[in-house]
PDB file of C-alpha atoms and ligand atoms in Angstrom:
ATOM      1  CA  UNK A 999     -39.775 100.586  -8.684  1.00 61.00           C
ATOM      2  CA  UNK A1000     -36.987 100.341  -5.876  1.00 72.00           C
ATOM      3  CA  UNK A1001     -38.726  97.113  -5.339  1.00 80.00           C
ATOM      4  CA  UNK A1002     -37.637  95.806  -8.628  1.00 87.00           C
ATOM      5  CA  UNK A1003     -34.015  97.035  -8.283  1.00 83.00           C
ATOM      6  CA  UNK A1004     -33.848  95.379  -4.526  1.00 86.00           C
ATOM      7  CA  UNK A1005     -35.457  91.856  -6.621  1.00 85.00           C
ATOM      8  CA  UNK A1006     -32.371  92.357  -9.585  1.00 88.00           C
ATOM      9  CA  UNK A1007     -29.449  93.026  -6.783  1.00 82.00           C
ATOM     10  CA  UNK A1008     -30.686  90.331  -4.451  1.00 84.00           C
ATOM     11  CA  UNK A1009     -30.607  88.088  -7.708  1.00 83.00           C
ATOM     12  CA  UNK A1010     -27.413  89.316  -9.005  1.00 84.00           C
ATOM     13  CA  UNK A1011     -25.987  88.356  -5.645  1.00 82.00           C
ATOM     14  CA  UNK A1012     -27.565  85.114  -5.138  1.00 83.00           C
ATOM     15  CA  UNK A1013     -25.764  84.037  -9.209  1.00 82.00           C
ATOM     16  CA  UNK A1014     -22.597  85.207  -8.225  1.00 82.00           C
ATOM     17  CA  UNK A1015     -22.325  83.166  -5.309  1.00 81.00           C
ATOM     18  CA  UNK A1016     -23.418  80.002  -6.934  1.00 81.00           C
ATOM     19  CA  UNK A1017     -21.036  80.114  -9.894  1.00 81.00           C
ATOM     20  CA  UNK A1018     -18.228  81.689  -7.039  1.00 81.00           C
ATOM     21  CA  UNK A1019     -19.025  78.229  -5.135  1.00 81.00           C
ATOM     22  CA  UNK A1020     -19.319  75.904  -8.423  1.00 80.00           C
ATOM     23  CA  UNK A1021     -15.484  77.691  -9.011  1.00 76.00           C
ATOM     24  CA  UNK A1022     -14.282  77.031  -5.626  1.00 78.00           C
ATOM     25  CA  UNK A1023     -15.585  73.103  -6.036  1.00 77.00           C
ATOM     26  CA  UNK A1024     -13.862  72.966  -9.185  1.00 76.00           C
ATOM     27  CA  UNK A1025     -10.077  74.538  -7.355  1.00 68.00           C
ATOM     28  CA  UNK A1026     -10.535  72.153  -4.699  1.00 72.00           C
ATOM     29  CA  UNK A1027     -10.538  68.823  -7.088  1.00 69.00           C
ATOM     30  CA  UNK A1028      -7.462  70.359  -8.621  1.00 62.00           C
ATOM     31  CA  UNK A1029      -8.956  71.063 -12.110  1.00 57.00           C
ATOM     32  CA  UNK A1030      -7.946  74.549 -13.346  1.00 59.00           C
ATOM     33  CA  UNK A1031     -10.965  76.543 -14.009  1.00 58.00           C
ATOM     34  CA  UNK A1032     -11.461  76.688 -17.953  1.00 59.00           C
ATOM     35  CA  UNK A1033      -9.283  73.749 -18.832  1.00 56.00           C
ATOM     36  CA  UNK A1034     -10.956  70.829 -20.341  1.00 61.00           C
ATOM     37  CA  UNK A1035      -9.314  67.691 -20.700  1.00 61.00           C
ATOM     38  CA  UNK A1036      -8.112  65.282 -17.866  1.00 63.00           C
ATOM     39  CA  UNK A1037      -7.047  66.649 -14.422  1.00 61.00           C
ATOM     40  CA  UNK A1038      -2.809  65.861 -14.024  1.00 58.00           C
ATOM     41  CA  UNK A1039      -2.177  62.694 -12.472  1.00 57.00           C
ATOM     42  CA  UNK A1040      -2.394  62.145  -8.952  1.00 67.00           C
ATOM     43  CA  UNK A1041       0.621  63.563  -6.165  1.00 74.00           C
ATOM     44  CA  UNK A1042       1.765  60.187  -5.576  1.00 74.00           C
ATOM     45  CA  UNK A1043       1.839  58.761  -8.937  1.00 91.00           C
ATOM     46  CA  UNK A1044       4.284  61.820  -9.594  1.00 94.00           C
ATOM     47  CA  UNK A1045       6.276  60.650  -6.842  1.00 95.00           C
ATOM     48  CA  UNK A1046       6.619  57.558  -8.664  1.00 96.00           C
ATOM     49  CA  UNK A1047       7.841  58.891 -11.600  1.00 96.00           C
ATOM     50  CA  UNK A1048      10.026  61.096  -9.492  1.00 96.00           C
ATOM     51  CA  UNK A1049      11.514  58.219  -8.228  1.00 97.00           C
ATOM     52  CA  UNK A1050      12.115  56.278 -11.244  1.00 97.00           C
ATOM     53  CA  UNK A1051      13.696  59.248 -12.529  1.00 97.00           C
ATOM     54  CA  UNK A1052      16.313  58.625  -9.896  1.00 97.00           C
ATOM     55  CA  UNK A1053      16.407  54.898  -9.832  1.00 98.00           C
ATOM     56  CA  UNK A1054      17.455  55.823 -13.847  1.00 97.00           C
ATOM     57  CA  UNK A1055      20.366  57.861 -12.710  1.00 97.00           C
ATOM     58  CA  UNK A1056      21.205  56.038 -10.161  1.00 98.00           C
ATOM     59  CA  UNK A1057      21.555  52.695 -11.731  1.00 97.00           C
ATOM     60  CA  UNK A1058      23.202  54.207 -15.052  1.00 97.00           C
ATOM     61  CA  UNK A1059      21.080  52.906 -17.732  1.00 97.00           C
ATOM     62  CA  UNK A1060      22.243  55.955 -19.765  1.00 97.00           C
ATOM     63  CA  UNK A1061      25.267  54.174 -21.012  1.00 97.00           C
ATOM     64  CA  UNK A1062      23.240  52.051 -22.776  1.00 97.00           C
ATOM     65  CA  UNK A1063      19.754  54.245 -23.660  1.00 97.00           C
ATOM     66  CA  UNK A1064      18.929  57.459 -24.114  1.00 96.00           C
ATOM     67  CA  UNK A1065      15.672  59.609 -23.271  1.00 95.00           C
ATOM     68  CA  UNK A1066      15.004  62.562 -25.067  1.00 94.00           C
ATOM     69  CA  UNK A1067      18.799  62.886 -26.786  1.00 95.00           C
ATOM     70  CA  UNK A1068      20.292  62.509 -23.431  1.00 96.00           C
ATOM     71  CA  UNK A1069      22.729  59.612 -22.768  1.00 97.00           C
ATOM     72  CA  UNK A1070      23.935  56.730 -25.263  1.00 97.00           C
ATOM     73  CA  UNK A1071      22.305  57.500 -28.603  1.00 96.00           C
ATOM     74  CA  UNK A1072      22.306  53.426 -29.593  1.00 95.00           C
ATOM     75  CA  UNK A1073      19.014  52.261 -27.478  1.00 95.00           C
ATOM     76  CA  UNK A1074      16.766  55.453 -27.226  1.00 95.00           C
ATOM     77  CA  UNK A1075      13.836  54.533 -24.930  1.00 96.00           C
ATOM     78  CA  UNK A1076      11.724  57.094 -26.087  1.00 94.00           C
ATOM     79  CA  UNK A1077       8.155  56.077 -26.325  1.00 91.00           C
ATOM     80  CA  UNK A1078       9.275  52.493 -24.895  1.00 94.00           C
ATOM     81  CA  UNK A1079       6.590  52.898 -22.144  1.00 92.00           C
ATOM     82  CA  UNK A1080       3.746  53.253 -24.795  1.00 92.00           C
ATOM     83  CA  UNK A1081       4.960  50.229 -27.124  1.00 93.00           C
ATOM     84  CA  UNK A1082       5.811  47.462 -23.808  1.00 94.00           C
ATOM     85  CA  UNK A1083       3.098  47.005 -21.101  1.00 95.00           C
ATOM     86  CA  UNK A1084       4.032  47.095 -17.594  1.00 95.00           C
ATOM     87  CA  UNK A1085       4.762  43.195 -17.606  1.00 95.00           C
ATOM     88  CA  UNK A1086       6.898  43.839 -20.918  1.00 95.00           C
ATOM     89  CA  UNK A1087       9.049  46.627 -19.579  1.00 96.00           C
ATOM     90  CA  UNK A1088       9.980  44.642 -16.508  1.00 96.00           C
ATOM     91  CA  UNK A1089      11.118  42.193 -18.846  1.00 96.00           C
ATOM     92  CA  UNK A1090      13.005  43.988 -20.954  1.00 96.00           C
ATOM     93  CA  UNK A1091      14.964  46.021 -17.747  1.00 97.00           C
ATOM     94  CA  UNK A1092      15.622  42.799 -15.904  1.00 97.00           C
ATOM     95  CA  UNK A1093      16.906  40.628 -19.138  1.00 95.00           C
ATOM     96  CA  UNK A1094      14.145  38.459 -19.092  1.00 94.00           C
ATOM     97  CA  UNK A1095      12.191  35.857 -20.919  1.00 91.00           C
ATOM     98  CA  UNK A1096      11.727  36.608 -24.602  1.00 89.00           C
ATOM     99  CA  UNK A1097      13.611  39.792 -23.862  1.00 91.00           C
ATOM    100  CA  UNK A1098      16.731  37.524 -22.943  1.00 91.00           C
ATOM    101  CA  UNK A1099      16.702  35.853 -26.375  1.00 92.00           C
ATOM    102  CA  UNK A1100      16.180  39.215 -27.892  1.00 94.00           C
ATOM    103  CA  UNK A1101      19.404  40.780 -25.959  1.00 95.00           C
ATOM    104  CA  UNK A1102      23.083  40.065 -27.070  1.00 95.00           C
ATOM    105  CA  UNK A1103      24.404  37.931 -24.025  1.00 93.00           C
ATOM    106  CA  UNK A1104      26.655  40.549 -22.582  1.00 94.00           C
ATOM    107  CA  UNK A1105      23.821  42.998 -22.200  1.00 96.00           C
ATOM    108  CA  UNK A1106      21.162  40.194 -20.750  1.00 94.00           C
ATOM    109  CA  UNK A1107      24.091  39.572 -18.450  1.00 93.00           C
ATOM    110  CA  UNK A1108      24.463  42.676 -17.327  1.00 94.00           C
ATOM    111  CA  UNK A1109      20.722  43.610 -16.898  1.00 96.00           C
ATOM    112  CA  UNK A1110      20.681  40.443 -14.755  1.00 94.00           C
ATOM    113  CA  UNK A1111      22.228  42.889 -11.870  1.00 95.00           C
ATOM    114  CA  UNK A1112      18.764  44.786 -11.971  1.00 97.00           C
ATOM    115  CA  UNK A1113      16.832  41.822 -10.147  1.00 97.00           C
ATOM    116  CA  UNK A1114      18.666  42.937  -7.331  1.00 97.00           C
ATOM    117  CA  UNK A1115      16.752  45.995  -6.877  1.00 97.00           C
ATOM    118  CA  UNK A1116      13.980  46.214  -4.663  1.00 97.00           C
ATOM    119  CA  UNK A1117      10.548  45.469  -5.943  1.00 97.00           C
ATOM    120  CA  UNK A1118       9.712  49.497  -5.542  1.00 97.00           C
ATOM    121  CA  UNK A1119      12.784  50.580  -7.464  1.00 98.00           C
ATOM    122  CA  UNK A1120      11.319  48.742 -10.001  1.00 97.00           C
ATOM    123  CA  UNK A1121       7.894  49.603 -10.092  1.00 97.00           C
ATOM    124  CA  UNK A1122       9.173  53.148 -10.162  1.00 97.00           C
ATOM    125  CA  UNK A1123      11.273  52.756 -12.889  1.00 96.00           C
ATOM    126  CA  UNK A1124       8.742  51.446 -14.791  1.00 96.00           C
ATOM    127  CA  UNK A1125       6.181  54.178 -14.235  1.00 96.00           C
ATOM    128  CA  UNK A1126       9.407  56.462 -14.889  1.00 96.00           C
ATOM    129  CA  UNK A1127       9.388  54.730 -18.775  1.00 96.00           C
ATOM    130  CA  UNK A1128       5.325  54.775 -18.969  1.00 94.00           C
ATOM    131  CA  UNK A1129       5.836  58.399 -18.230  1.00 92.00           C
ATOM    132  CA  UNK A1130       5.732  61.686 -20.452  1.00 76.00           C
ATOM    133  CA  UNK A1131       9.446  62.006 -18.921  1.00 75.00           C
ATOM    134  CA  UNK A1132      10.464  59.079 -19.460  1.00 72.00           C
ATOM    135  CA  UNK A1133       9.231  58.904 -23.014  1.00 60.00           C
TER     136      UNK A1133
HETATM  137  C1  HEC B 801      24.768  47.278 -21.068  1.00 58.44           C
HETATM  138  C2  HEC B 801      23.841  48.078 -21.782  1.00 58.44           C
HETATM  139  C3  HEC B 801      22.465  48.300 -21.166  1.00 58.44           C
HETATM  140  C4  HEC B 801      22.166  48.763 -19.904  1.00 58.44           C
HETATM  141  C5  HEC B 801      23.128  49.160 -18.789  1.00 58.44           C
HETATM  142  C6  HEC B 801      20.723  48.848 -19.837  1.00 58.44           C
HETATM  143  N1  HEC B 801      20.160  48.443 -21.030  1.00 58.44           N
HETATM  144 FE1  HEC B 801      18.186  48.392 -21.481  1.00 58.44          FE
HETATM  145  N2  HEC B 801      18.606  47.580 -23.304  1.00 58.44           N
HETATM  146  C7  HEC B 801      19.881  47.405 -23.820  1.00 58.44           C
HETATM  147  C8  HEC B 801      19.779  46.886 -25.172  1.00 58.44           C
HETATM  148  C9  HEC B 801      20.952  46.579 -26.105  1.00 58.44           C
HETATM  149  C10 HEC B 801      18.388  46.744 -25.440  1.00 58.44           C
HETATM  150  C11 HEC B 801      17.754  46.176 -26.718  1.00 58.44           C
HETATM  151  C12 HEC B 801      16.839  47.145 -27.405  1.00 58.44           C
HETATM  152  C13 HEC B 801      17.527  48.243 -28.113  1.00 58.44           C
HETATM  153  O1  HEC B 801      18.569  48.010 -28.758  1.00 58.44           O
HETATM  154  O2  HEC B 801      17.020  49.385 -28.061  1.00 58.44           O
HETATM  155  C14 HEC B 801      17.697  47.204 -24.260  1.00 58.44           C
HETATM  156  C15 HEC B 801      16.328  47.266 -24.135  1.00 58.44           C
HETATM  157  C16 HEC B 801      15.652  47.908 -23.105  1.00 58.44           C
HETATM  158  C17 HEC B 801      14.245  48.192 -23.105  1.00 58.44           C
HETATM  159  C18 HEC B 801      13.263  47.882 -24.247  1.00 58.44           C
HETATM  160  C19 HEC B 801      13.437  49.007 -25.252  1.00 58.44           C
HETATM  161  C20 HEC B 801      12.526  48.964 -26.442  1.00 58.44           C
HETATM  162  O3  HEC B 801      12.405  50.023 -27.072  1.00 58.44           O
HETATM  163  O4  HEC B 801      11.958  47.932 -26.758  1.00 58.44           O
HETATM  164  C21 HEC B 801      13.969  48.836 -21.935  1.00 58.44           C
HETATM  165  C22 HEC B 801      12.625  49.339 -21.468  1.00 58.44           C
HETATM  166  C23 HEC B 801      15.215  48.970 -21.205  1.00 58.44           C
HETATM  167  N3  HEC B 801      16.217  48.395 -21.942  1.00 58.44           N
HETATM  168  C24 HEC B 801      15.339  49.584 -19.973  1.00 58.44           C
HETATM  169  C25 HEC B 801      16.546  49.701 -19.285  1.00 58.44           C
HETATM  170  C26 HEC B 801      16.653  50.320 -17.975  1.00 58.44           C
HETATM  171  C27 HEC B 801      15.523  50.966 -17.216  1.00 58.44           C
HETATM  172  C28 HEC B 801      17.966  50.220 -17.617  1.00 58.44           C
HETATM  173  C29 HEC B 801      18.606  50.648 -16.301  1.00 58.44           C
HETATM  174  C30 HEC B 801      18.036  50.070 -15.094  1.00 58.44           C
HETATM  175  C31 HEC B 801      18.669  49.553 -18.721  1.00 58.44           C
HETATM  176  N4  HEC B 801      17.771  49.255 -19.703  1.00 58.44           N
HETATM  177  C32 HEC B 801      20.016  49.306 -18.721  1.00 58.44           C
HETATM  178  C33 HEC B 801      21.054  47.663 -23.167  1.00 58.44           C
HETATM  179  C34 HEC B 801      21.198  48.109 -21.861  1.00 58.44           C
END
């Protein structure tokens, strides 16, 4: 009889330290335990966004375009990021090719200025559209 019991506890024990180690394996790739669906992006693609965020500010393309009801009203870019493709986007921030034609002249002129910016600022500005935050 205690023989039995010593069997159950020493099984008991040996479970809960297989699922406590199949949790801890789970914490440590970053997935929260009990949520399905993808795991968050990664740190640095964040950063990215972070960054583009800034660029944004920085570079005033709220007189023209609004994100989420903030800044000019005329050219929201909300959900730009899902309808242009990387390529696309690029395009349409630096005034060029078919977006040029597309753009009155004043406003193709002016997004000329962008091609200034340093290759980064603009990769992060366009994972800042391609973003949730940015739409
Ligand atoms: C002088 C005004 C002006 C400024 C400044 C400006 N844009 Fe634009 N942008 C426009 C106009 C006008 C369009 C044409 C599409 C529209 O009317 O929504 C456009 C189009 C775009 C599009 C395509 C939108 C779509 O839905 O197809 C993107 C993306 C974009 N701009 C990004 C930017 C970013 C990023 C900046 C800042 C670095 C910026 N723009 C600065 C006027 C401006």
């Amino acid at each position: 009889m205690r023989e039995t019991w010593a069997l159950r506890i020493a099984a008991l024990t040996a479970l809960a330290v297989v699922l406590l180690a199949a949790l801890f394996a789970r914490v440590q790739r970053g997935e929260r335990p009990g949520s399905p669906g993808p795991s968050p992006p990664p740190a640095a693609d964040a950063a990215l966004v972070e960054a583009g965020r800034r660029v944004y500010d920085r570079e005033d393309c709220a007189a023209c375009h609004s994100i989420a009801g903030a800044g000019n009203p005329r050219s929201p870019l909300d959900r730009a990021g899902a309808r242009h493709d990387q390529e696309a986007l690029r395009r349409w921030i630096l005034g060029d090719g078919e977006a040029a034609s597309a753009l009155p002249r004043r406003v193709a002129h002016a997004k000329e200025e962008y091609r200034q910016l340093p290759a980064e600022d603009l990769d992060a500005l366009v994972a800042y559209l391609r973003s949730a935050a940015g739409g």
